[in-house]
Backbone as JSON, one array per atom type, in Angstrom:
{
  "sequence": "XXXXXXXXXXXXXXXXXXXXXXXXXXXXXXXXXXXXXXXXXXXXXXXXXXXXXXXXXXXXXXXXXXXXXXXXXXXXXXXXXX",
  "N": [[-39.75, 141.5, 31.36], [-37.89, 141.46, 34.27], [-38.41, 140.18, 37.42], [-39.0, 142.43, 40.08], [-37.72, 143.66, 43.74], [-37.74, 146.32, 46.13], [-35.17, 147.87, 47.49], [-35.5, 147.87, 50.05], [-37.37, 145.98, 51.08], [-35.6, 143.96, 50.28], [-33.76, 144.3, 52.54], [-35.49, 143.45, 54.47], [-35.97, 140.85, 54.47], [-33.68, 139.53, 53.38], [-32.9, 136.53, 53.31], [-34.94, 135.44, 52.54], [-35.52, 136.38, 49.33], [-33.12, 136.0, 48.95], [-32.96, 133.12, 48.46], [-35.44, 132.55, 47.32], [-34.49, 133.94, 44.44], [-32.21, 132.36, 43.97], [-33.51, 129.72, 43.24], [-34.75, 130.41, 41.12], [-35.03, 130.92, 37.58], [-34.75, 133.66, 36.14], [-33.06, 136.62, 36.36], [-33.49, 139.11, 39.68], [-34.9, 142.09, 39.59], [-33.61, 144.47, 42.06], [-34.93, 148.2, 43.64], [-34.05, 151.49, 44.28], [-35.64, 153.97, 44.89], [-37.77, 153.67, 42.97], [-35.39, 153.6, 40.96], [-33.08, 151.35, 39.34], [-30.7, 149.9, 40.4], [-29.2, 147.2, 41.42], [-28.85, 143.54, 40.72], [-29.97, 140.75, 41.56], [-29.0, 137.44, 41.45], [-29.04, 133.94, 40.45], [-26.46, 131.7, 40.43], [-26.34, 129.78, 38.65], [-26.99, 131.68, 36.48], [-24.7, 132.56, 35.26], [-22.55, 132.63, 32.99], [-19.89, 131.2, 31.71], [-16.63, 132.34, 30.69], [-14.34, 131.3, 27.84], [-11.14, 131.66, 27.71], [-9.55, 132.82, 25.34], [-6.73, 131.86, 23.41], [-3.73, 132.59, 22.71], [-0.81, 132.51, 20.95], [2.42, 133.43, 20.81], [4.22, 134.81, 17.88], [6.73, 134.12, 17.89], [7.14, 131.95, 19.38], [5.23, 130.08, 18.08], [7.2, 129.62, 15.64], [9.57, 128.53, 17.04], [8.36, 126.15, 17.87], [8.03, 125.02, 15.41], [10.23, 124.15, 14.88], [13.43, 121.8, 14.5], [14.3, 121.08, 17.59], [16.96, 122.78, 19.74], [19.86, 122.51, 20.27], [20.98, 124.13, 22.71], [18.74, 124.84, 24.95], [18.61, 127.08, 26.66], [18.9, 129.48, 24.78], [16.68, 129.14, 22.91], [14.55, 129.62, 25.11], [15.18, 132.57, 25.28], [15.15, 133.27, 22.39], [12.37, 133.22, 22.44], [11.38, 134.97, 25.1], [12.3, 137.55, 23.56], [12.94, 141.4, 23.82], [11.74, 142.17, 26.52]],
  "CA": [[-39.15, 142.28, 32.43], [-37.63, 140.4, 35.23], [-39.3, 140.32, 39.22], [-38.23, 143.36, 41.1], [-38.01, 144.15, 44.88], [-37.38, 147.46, 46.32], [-34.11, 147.52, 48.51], [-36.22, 147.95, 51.86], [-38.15, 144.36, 51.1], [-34.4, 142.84, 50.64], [-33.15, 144.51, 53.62], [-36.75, 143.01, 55.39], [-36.3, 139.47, 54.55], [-32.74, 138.84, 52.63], [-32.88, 135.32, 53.13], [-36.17, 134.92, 51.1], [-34.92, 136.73, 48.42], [-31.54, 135.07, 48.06], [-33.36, 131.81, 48.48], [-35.82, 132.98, 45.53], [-33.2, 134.46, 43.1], [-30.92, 131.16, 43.37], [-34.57, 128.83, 42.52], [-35.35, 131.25, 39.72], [-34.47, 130.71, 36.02], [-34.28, 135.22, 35.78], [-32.52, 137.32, 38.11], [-34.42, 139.87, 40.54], [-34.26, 143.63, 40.13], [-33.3, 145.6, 42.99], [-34.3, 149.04, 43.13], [-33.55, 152.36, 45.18], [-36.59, 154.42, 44.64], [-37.51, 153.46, 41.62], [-34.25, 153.06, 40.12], [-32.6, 150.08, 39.48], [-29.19, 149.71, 41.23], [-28.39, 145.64, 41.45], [-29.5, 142.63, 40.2], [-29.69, 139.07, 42.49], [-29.42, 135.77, 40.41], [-27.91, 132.36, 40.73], [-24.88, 131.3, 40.09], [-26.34, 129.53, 37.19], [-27.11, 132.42, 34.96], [-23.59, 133.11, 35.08], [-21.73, 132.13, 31.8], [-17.9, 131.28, 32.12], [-15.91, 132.85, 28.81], [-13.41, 130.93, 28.0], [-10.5, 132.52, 27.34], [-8.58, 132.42, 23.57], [-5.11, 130.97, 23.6], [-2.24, 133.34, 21.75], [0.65, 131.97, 20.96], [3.73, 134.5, 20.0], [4.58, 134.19, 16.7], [8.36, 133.45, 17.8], [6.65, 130.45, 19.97], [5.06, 129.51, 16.71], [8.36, 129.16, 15.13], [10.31, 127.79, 17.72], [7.82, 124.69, 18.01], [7.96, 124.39, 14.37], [11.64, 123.67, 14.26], [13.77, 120.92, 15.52], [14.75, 121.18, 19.26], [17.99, 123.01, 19.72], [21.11, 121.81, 21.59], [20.65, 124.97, 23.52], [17.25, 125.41, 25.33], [18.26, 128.97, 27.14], [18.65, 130.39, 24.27], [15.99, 129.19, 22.67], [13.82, 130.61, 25.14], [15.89, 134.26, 25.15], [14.74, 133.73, 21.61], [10.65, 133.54, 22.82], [11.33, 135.97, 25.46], [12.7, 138.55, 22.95], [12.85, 141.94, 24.26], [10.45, 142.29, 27.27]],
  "C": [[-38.98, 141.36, 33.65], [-38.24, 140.83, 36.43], [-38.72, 141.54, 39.53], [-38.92, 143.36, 42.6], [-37.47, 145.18, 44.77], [-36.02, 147.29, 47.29], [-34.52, 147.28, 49.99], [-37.44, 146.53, 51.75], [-36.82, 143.72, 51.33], [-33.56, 142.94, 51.87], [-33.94, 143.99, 54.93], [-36.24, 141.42, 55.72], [-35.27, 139.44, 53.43], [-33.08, 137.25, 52.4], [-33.9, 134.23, 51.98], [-36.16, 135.13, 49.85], [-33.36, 136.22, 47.91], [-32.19, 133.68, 47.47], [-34.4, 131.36, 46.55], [-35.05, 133.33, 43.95], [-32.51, 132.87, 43.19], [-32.01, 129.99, 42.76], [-34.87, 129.44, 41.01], [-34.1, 130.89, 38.75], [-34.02, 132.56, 35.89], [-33.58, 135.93, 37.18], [-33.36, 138.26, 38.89], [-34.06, 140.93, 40.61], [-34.06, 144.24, 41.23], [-33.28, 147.01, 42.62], [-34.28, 150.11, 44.21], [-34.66, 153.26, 45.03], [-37.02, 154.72, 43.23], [-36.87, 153.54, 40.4], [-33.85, 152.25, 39.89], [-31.18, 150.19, 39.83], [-28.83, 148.37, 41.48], [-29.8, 144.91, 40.95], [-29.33, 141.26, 41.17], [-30.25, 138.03, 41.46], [-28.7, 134.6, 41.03], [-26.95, 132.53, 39.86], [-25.21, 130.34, 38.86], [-26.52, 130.38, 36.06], [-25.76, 132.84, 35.06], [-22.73, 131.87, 34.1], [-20.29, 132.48, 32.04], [-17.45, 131.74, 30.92], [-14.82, 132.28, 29.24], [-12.32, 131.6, 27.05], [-9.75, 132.06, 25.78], [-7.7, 132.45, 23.79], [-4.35, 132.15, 22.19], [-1.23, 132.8, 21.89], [1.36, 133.44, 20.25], [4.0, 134.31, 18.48], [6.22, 133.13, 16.95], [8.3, 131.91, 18.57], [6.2, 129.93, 18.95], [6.24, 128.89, 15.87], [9.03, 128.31, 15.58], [9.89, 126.56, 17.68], [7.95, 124.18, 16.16], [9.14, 124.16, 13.77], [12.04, 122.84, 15.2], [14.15, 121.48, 16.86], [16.23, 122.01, 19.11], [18.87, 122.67, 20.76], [20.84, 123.21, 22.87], [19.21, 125.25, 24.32], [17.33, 126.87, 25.88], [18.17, 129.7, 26.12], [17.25, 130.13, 23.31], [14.74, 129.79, 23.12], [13.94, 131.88, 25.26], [15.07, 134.29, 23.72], [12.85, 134.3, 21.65], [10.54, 134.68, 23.52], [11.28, 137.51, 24.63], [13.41, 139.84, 24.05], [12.5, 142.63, 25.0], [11.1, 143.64, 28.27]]
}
């Protein structure tokens, strides 16, 4: 179970509590009378997702044929019907 303060300690002394949460490896519950309502962490427990790449199928195609004398229409053909 991770540290908790109550909201009326972080509203006492923020600064000690930010300062704590960004040294800490877990984040710090926050709670509202004994609820939990936020969490304070560093900016290191935060994991980036990197996003997955889609290609169109008709972009698929297009790259897998020669170049065409035309490029607008080639991309009218990627565009399609939008």
């Amino acid at each position: 179970m991770p540290p908790s303060i109550t909201i009326k300690e972080l509203h006492a002394k923020p600064g000690v509590h930010v300062r704590r949460a960004a040294a800490s490896r877990s984040p710090i519950l926050i709670t509202d009378h004994g609820n939990p309502i936020a969490v304070l962490g560093s900016l290191g427990l935060l994991t980036t997702r990197k996003r997955k790449r889609t290609l169109l199928p008709e972009f698929q195609r297009m790259m897998r044929r020669k170049p065409g004398a035309n490029l607008a229409e080639d991309l009218d053909a990627v565009r399609g019907e939008r």
